[in-house]
mmCIF file of C-alpha atoms in Angstrom:
data_model
loop_
_atom_site.group_PDB
_atom_site.id
_atom_site.type_symbol
_atom_site.label_atom_id
_atom_site.label_comp_id
_atom_site.label_asym_id
_atom_site.label_seq_id
_atom_site.Cartn_x
_atom_site.Cartn_y
_atom_site.Cartn_z
ATOM 1 C CA MET A 15 0.016 0.017 -0.003
ATOM 2 C CA GLY A 16 2.778 2.375 0.998
ATOM 3 C CA MET A 17 4.710 1.711 -2.110
ATOM 4 C CA ARG A 18 1.560 2.290 -4.190
ATOM 5 C CA ILE A 19 1.100 5.683 -2.524
ATOM 6 C CA MET A 20 4.717 6.505 -3.170
ATOM 7 C CA HIS A 21 4.428 5.540 -6.742
ATOM 8 C CA ASP A 22 1.461 7.574 -7.176
ATOM 9 C CA TYR A 23 3.182 10.679 -5.599
ATOM 10 C CA LEU A 24 6.299 10.096 -7.908
ATOM 11 C CA GLY A 25 4.099 9.627 -10.914
ATOM 12 C CA GLY A 26 2.110 12.722 -10.233
ATOM 13 C CA PHE A 27 5.327 14.765 -9.618
ATOM 14 C CA TRP A 28 6.813 13.453 -12.848
ATOM 15 C CA HIS A 29 3.650 14.298 -14.767
ATOM 16 C CA TRP A 30 3.723 17.851 -13.345
ATOM 17 C CA PHE A 31 7.494 18.055 -14.081
ATOM 18 C CA THR A 32 6.909 17.198 -17.749
ATOM 19 C CA THR A 33 3.550 19.152 -18.391
ATOM 20 C CA PRO A 34 4.216 22.024 -20.750
ATOM 21 C CA TRP A 35 3.425 25.457 -19.401
ATOM 22 C CA THR A 36 2.039 28.132 -21.796
ATOM 23 C CA LEU A 37 3.569 31.550 -21.255
ATOM 24 C CA PRO A 38 2.381 34.859 -22.624
ATOM 25 C CA GLY A 39 3.253 35.165 -26.323
ATOM 26 C CA GLY A 40 2.472 31.510 -26.972
ATOM 27 C CA MET A 41 5.845 30.372 -25.549
ATOM 28 C CA VAL A 42 5.641 26.769 -24.211
ATOM 29 C CA VAL A 43 8.119 25.529 -21.625
ATOM 30 C CA GLU A 44 8.369 22.545 -19.315
ATOM 31 C CA PRO A 45 9.708 22.361 -15.686
ATOM 32 C CA ILE A 46 12.195 19.813 -16.637
ATOM 33 C CA GLY A 47 13.258 22.084 -19.509
ATOM 34 C CA MET A 48 13.881 24.937 -17.043
ATOM 35 C CA VAL A 49 15.972 22.757 -14.876
ATOM 36 C CA GLU A 50 18.106 21.778 -17.908
ATOM 37 C CA PHE A 51 18.310 25.465 -18.759
ATOM 38 C CA LEU A 52 19.776 26.346 -15.414
ATOM 39 C CA ILE A 53 22.313 23.503 -15.559
ATOM 40 C CA ILE A 54 23.349 24.707 -19.095
ATOM 41 C CA LEU A 55 23.699 28.273 -17.835
ATOM 42 C CA VAL A 56 25.995 27.096 -15.088
ATOM 43 C CA PHE A 57 28.302 25.323 -17.525
ATOM 44 C CA LEU A 58 28.019 28.145 -19.956
ATOM 45 C CA TRP A 59 29.155 30.635 -17.276
ATOM 46 C CA TRP A 60 32.091 28.409 -16.450
ATOM 47 C CA GLY A 61 33.012 27.825 -20.044
ATOM 48 C CA ALA A 62 32.690 31.658 -20.893
ATOM 49 C CA ALA A 63 35.065 32.602 -17.916
ATOM 50 C CA TRP A 64 37.542 29.974 -18.984
ATOM 51 C CA VAL A 65 37.456 31.303 -22.604
ATOM 52 C CA ARG A 66 37.865 34.720 -21.311
ATOM 53 C CA ARG A 67 40.948 33.702 -19.211
ATOM 54 C CA LEU A 68 42.555 31.800 -22.121
ATOM 55 C CA THR A 69 41.992 34.662 -24.552
ATOM 56 C CA ARG A 70 43.419 37.291 -22.192
ATOM 57 C CA ARG A 71 46.511 34.999 -21.556
ATOM 58 C CA VAL A 72 47.199 34.336 -25.091
ATOM 59 C CA LEU A 73 46.646 37.955 -26.378
ATOM 60 C CA SER A 74 48.799 39.332 -23.648
ATOM 61 C CA ARG A 75 51.844 37.723 -25.324
ATOM 62 C CA GLN A 76 51.355 40.002 -28.372
ATOM 63 C CA LEU A 77 49.299 42.882 -27.313
ATOM 64 C CA ASP A 78 49.318 45.281 -24.541
ATOM 65 C CA HIS A 79 47.463 44.669 -21.307
ATOM 66 C CA ALA A 80 44.603 46.906 -21.933
ATOM 67 C CA THR A 81 43.863 45.599 -25.376
ATOM 68 C CA ALA A 82 43.929 42.058 -24.402
ATOM 69 C CA TYR A 83 41.604 42.709 -21.479
ATOM 70 C CA ALA A 84 39.093 44.550 -23.726
ATOM 71 C CA ILE A 85 39.038 41.749 -26.266
ATOM 72 C CA SER A 86 38.720 39.163 -23.527
ATOM 73 C CA ARG A 87 35.767 40.892 -22.130
ATOM 74 C CA LEU A 88 33.955 41.229 -25.556
ATOM 75 C CA THR A 89 34.734 37.489 -26.171
ATOM 76 C CA TYR A 90 33.005 36.715 -22.796
ATOM 77 C CA TYR A 91 29.955 38.792 -23.593
ATOM 78 C CA ILE A 92 29.457 37.268 -27.061
ATOM 79 C CA VAL A 93 29.962 33.536 -25.613
ATOM 80 C CA ILE A 94 27.395 34.420 -23.008
ATOM 81 C CA ALA A 95 24.820 35.706 -25.518
ATOM 82 C CA LEU A 96 25.323 32.988 -28.106
ATOM 83 C CA GLY A 97 25.230 30.331 -25.249
ATOM 84 C CA ILE A 98 22.030 31.548 -24.004
ATOM 85 C CA PHE A 99 20.205 31.425 -27.428
ATOM 86 C CA ILE A 100 21.627 27.968 -27.938
ATOM 87 C CA ALA A 101 20.367 26.860 -24.451
ATOM 88 C CA LEU A 102 16.960 28.261 -25.210
ATOM 89 C CA GLN A 103 16.819 26.250 -28.396
ATOM 90 C CA THR A 104 18.070 23.127 -26.629
ATOM 91 C CA VAL A 105 15.279 23.179 -24.076
ATOM 92 C CA GLY A 106 12.637 23.681 -26.920
ATOM 93 C CA VAL A 107 11.884 27.362 -26.551
ATOM 94 C CA ASN A 108 10.657 28.879 -29.755
ATOM 95 C CA LEU A 109 12.774 32.000 -30.189
ATOM 96 C CA SER A 110 10.284 33.660 -32.544
ATOM 97 C CA SER A 111 7.846 33.832 -29.624
ATOM 98 C CA LEU A 112 10.247 35.777 -27.636
ATOM 99 C CA ALA A 113 9.732 38.833 -29.835
ATOM 100 C CA ILE A 114 6.074 38.907 -28.516
ATOM 101 C CA LEU A 115 7.119 38.408 -24.984
ATOM 102 C CA GLY A 116 9.874 41.026 -25.385
ATOM 103 C CA GLY A 117 7.354 43.503 -26.540
ATOM 104 C CA VAL A 118 5.301 42.809 -23.330
ATOM 105 C CA VAL A 119 8.103 43.364 -20.925
ATOM 106 C CA GLY A 120 10.162 45.898 -23.058
ATOM 107 C CA VAL A 121 8.204 48.785 -21.846
ATOM 108 C CA GLY A 122 8.718 47.832 -18.236
ATOM 109 C CA LEU A 123 12.463 47.216 -18.785
ATOM 110 C CA GLY A 124 12.707 50.641 -20.575
ATOM 111 C CA PHE A 125 11.461 52.506 -17.647
ATOM 112 C CA GLY A 126 12.658 50.528 -14.752
ATOM 113 C CA LEU A 127 16.053 49.204 -16.037
ATOM 114 C CA GLN A 128 16.994 52.085 -18.282
ATOM 115 C CA ASN A 129 20.084 53.018 -16.141
ATOM 116 C CA ILE A 130 21.349 49.426 -16.134
ATOM 117 C CA PHE A 131 21.057 49.219 -19.984
ATOM 118 C CA SER A 132 22.681 52.713 -20.307
ATOM 119 C CA ASN A 133 25.710 51.525 -18.202
ATOM 120 C CA PHE A 134 25.881 48.276 -20.134
ATOM 121 C CA ALA A 135 25.914 50.283 -23.428
ATOM 122 C CA SER A 136 28.438 52.760 -21.992
ATOM 123 C CA GLY A 137 30.760 49.877 -20.985
ATOM 124 C CA LEU A 138 30.818 48.563 -24.568
ATOM 125 C CA ILE A 139 31.592 52.023 -25.820
ATOM 126 C CA LEU A 140 34.466 52.308 -23.485
ATOM 127 C CA LEU A 141 35.829 48.862 -24.527
ATOM 128 C CA PHE A 142 35.590 49.731 -28.231
ATOM 129 C CA GLU A 143 36.993 53.301 -27.934
ATOM 130 C CA ARG A 144 39.517 52.419 -25.386
ATOM 131 C CA SER A 145 39.423 55.952 -24.065
ATOM 132 C CA ILE A 146 39.677 54.445 -20.521
ATOM 133 C CA LYS A 147 41.724 51.282 -20.092
ATOM 134 C CA VAL A 148 42.723 49.201 -17.163
ATOM 135 C CA GLY A 149 45.748 50.844 -15.537
ATOM 136 C CA ASP A 150 44.973 54.302 -16.529
ATOM 137 C CA TYR A 151 44.955 57.064 -13.984
ATOM 138 C CA ILE A 152 41.843 59.174 -14.387
ATOM 139 C CA GLN A 153 40.025 62.020 -12.653
ATOM 140 C CA ILE A 154 36.202 62.850 -12.867
ATOM 141 C CA LYS A 155 35.918 66.615 -13.119
ATOM 142 C CA GLU A 156 32.290 66.604 -11.582
ATOM 143 C CA ASN A 157 33.355 65.332 -8.291
ATOM 144 C CA GLY A 158 37.171 65.341 -8.344
ATOM 145 C CA LEU A 159 37.381 61.601 -7.825
ATOM 146 C CA HIS A 160 40.731 60.340 -9.091
ATOM 147 C CA GLY A 161 42.460 57.060 -9.142
ATOM 148 C CA GLU A 162 43.519 53.922 -11.146
ATOM 149 C CA VAL A 163 41.301 52.036 -13.294
ATOM 150 C CA LYS A 164 41.177 48.380 -11.934
ATOM 151 C CA LYS A 165 38.276 46.749 -13.762
ATOM 152 C CA LEU A 166 35.876 47.737 -16.595
ATOM 153 C CA GLY A 167 32.720 45.752 -15.723
ATOM 154 C CA VAL A 168 29.267 45.379 -17.474
ATOM 155 C CA ARG A 169 27.701 47.958 -15.262
ATOM 156 C CA TYR A 170 30.462 49.722 -13.428
ATOM 157 C CA THR A 171 34.113 50.639 -13.490
ATOM 158 C CA GLN A 172 36.188 49.916 -10.460
ATOM 159 C CA ILE A 173 38.546 52.703 -9.413
ATOM 160 C CA VAL A 174 41.247 52.344 -6.666
ATOM 161 C CA THR A 175 42.133 55.689 -5.122
ATOM 162 C CA ASN A 176 45.539 56.459 -3.711
ATOM 163 C CA ASP A 177 44.181 55.569 -0.269
ATOM 164 C CA HIS A 178 43.446 52.012 -1.494
ATOM 165 C CA VAL A 179 39.721 52.748 -1.472
ATOM 166 C CA ASP A 180 37.745 50.756 -4.041
ATOM 167 C CA ILE A 181 34.971 52.963 -5.714
ATOM 168 C CA LEU A 182 32.459 51.697 -8.237
ATOM 169 C CA VAL A 183 31.408 54.350 -10.837
ATOM 170 C CA PRO A 184 28.673 53.850 -13.304
ATOM 171 C CA ASN A 185 29.952 53.535 -16.909
ATOM 172 C CA SER A 186 27.588 56.122 -18.082
ATOM 173 C CA GLN A 187 29.306 58.724 -16.073
ATOM 174 C CA PHE A 188 32.466 58.233 -18.172
ATOM 175 C CA VAL A 189 30.529 58.646 -21.397
ATOM 176 C CA ASN A 190 28.335 61.467 -20.446
ATOM 177 C CA GLY A 191 30.580 63.429 -18.187
ATOM 178 C CA GLU A 192 34.097 65.067 -18.456
ATOM 179 C CA VAL A 193 36.823 62.730 -17.573
ATOM 180 C CA ILE A 194 40.607 63.558 -17.315
ATOM 181 C CA ASN A 195 42.795 60.692 -18.353
ATOM 182 C CA TRP A 196 46.178 61.581 -17.102
ATOM 183 C CA SER A 197 47.792 58.485 -18.929
ATOM 184 C CA LEU A 198 45.804 58.205 -22.179
ATOM 185 C CA ASP A 199 48.715 58.861 -24.784
ATOM 186 C CA ASP A 200 51.706 60.276 -23.136
ATOM 187 C CA PRO A 201 52.149 59.182 -19.478
ATOM 188 C CA ILE A 202 54.050 62.470 -18.575
ATOM 189 C CA MET A 203 52.612 65.345 -16.648
ATOM 190 C CA ARG A 204 53.933 68.779 -15.644
ATOM 191 C CA ILE A 205 53.580 69.819 -12.116
ATOM 192 C CA HIS A 206 54.240 73.351 -10.518
ATOM 193 C CA ILE A 207 55.922 73.681 -7.071
ATOM 194 C CA PRO A 208 55.566 77.339 -5.849
ATOM 195 C CA PHE A 209 57.932 78.830 -3.408
ATOM 196 C CA ARG A 210 59.291 82.289 -2.570
ATOM 197 C CA VAL A 211 62.855 83.669 -2.117
ATOM 198 C CA PRO A 212 63.991 87.071 -0.781
ATOM 199 C CA TYR A 213 64.925 89.871 -2.995
ATOM 200 C CA GLY A 214 68.606 89.978 -3.867
ATOM 201 C CA THR A 215 68.891 86.238 -4.389
ATOM 202 C CA ASP A 216 71.128 85.183 -7.346
ATOM 203 C CA ARG A 217 68.530 84.185 -9.809
ATOM 204 C CA GLU A 218 70.959 82.310 -12.188
ATOM 205 C CA ARG A 219 72.379 80.250 -9.152
ATOM 206 C CA LEU A 220 68.698 79.753 -7.990
ATOM 207 C CA ARG A 221 67.818 78.342 -11.308
ATOM 208 C CA SER A 222 70.741 75.860 -11.332
ATOM 209 C CA LEU A 223 69.713 74.812 -7.813
ATOM 210 C CA VAL A 224 66.143 74.124 -8.834
ATOM 211 C CA ILE A 225 66.992 72.151 -11.814
ATOM 212 C CA GLU A 226 69.679 69.968 -9.927
ATOM 213 C CA THR A 227 67.199 69.359 -7.210
ATOM 214 C CA ALA A 228 64.387 68.197 -9.726
ATOM 215 C CA LEU A 229 66.845 65.945 -11.522
ATOM 216 C CA SER A 230 67.870 64.320 -8.265
ATOM 217 C CA LEU A 231 64.575 62.801 -7.770
ATOM 218 C CA PRO A 232 63.774 59.587 -9.611
ATOM 219 C CA LEU A 233 60.186 60.729 -10.512
ATOM 220 C CA THR A 234 61.552 63.461 -12.912
ATOM 221 C CA ALA A 235 61.171 62.648 -16.609
ATOM 222 C CA ARG A 236 64.501 61.894 -18.182
ATOM 223 C CA ASP A 237 63.531 63.348 -21.588
ATOM 224 C CA GLU A 238 65.322 66.214 -23.232
ATOM 225 C CA ARG A 239 61.939 67.564 -24.756
ATOM 226 C CA TYR A 240 60.653 68.089 -21.051
ATOM 227 C CA PRO A 241 63.523 69.572 -19.094
ATOM 228 C CA PRO A 242 62.778 71.102 -15.582
ATOM 229 C CA THR A 243 63.148 74.781 -15.158
ATOM 230 C CA LEU A 244 62.462 77.779 -12.939
ATOM 231 C CA TRP A 245 59.822 80.342 -13.431
ATOM 232 C CA LEU A 246 59.747 83.743 -11.791
ATOM 233 C CA ASN A 247 56.074 84.596 -11.695
ATOM 234 C CA ALA A 248 55.599 87.856 -9.604
ATOM 235 C CA PHE A 249 57.265 90.355 -7.353
ATOM 236 C CA GLY A 250 55.669 89.664 -4.104
ATOM 237 C CA ASP A 251 55.543 91.755 -0.890
ATOM 238 C CA ALA A 252 58.460 89.730 0.628
ATOM 239 C CA GLY A 253 60.422 88.515 -2.312
ATOM 240 C CA TYR A 254 60.297 86.677 -5.739
ATOM 241 C CA ASP A 255 57.340 84.392 -6.295
ATOM 242 C CA CYS A 256 58.774 81.490 -8.101
ATOM 243 C CA GLU A 257 57.734 78.028 -9.362
ATOM 244 C CA MET A 258 59.783 74.817 -9.966
ATOM 245 C CA ILE A 259 58.430 73.417 -13.065
ATOM 246 C CA VAL A 260 59.164 69.751 -13.517
ATOM 247 C CA TRP A 261 57.719 66.788 -15.663
ATOM 248 C CA VAL A 262 57.115 63.520 -13.841
ATOM 249 C CA GLU A 263 56.800 60.053 -15.122
ATOM 250 C CA ARG A 264 53.816 57.689 -14.753
ATOM 251 C CA ALA A 265 54.684 56.673 -11.220
ATOM 252 C CA GLY A 266 54.693 60.460 -10.212
ATOM 253 C CA LEU A 267 51.347 61.422 -11.911
ATOM 254 C CA MET A 268 49.474 58.585 -10.181
ATOM 255 C CA ARG A 269 50.444 59.830 -6.777
ATOM 256 C CA PRO A 270 49.953 63.531 -7.344
ATOM 257 C CA GLY A 271 49.729 64.508 -3.554
ATOM 258 C CA GLY A 272 52.745 62.369 -2.577
ATOM 259 C CA THR A 273 54.814 63.608 -5.604
ATOM 260 C CA ARG A 274 54.241 67.257 -4.667
ATOM 261 C CA ALA A 275 55.307 66.539 -1.133
ATOM 262 C CA LYS A 276 58.553 64.922 -2.236
ATOM 263 C CA TYR A 277 59.502 67.889 -4.408
ATOM 264 C CA ASN A 278 58.540 70.309 -1.628
ATOM 265 C CA TRP A 279 60.769 68.421 0.871
ATOM 266 C CA ALA A 280 63.786 68.191 -1.580
ATOM 267 C CA LEU A 281 63.477 71.980 -2.481
ATOM 268 C CA ALA A 282 63.259 73.044 1.154
ATOM 269 C CA ASP A 283 66.477 70.955 2.004
ATOM 270 C CA ALA A 284 68.227 72.429 -1.142
ATOM 271 C CA LEU A 285 67.331 76.000 -0.121
ATOM 272 C CA GLU A 286 68.468 75.553 3.455
ATOM 273 C CA GLN A 287 71.686 73.950 2.473
ATOM 274 C CA ALA A 288 72.339 76.924 0.024
ATOM 275 C CA GLY A 289 71.697 79.486 2.748
ATOM 276 C CA ILE A 290 68.554 80.866 1.088
ATOM 277 C CA GLU A 291 65.843 81.647 3.618
ATOM 278 C CA ILE A 292 62.244 81.522 2.752
ATOM 279 C CA PRO A 293 60.959 84.950 3.524
ATOM 280 C CA ARG A 294 57.888 85.251 5.836
ATOM 281 C CA PRO A 295 55.187 87.904 5.318
ATOM 282 C CA ARG A 296 55.851 91.087 7.269
ATOM 283 C CA GLN A 297 53.362 93.739 8.300
ATOM 284 C CA GLU A 298 54.177 97.214 9.607
ATOM 285 C CA VAL A 299 52.030 99.039 11.897
ATOM 286 C CA VAL A 300 52.098 102.884 11.664
ATOM 287 C CA VAL A 301 50.779 104.656 14.923
ATOM 288 C CA ALA A 302 49.278 108.135 14.345
ATOM 289 C CA PRO A 303 51.001 110.922 16.338
ATOM 290 C CA SER A 304 47.920 111.731 18.335
ATOM 291 C CA LEU A 305 47.427 108.159 19.300
ATOM 292 C CA ALA A 306 51.049 107.740 20.124
ATOM 293 C CA ALA A 307 50.800 110.836 22.382
ATOM 294 C CA ALA A 308 47.696 109.502 24.144
ATOM 295 C CA LEU A 309 49.423 106.003 24.696
ATOM 296 C CA ALA A 310 52.457 107.914 26.123
ATOM 297 C CA ALA A 311 50.343 109.964 28.469
ATOM 298 C CA ALA A 312 48.560 106.925 29.610
ATOM 299 C CA GLU A 313 51.750 105.069 30.379
ATOM 300 C CA ASN A 314 53.085 108.143 32.357
ATOM 301 C CA SER A 315 49.960 108.391 34.406
ATOM 302 C CA SER A 316 50.001 104.704 35.301
ATOM 303 C CA SER A 317 53.698 104.913 36.172
ATOM 304 C CA SER A 318 53.155 107.977 38.315
ATOM 305 C CA SER A 319 50.149 106.496 40.234
ATOM 306 C CA SER A 320 52.080 103.255 41.055
ATOM 307 C CA THR A 321 54.804 105.309 42.578
#
């Protein structure tokens, strides 16, 4: 009796498991087909990830890292898309009926998921244009965010700041907004280090001192087209307002704050060793004669009263 009941339950479950379901748009699916579809998706995801890693490894031998990364990501997306269509056909889904179903849900997706699709399309644009690549040092002008690009994803781009903070930025922000790519073509950047010296300083000696200090740091570009120099910008109240002009390599432009600090430190040491004192702002206070006489009278009265 118990075996018959169990057999009836299993038979009913199997009948339900193999009974076709009719979905909107005339699409017919079976529960067993849905399970097969999920199993195929798991193997598809694993296979696409394996193809992406293999493609990136092979292309990295002949192409640069950023190009190999972009091609491997596109290959991953293509394999996933083709695999889903093949999986749908394998489980017996009529792909022509998906057009009707897509029209039903397309309006909802257009309103509810428009940001997701916008970010996805922007991610593809970034991969094709290669205006932003993995390893670039970028800055978003809207909020001042700057850091190194670590990953170009489907929906977002991962940026690591100099404080080792991971920030996920939507891809559409790079397409629609203004972005500064410090390392797009030529990974060399000019920085300005302002300082002040007193009047009477030997300017030619100061120029030689500044150039020698800049060349002593390893971050300075060793290119004859970009020599360090000294600018005299203004005649200030306390002395010459000058700037050390120096071009730095990629390692320097990716750490702008630390780079400026190193040049400030080296320049301060060089000026101190050369005996050049950085002038401090001075203020002269002129007391009117009437006020001076009143202060003197008050001082005399206080001294006489104390005696």
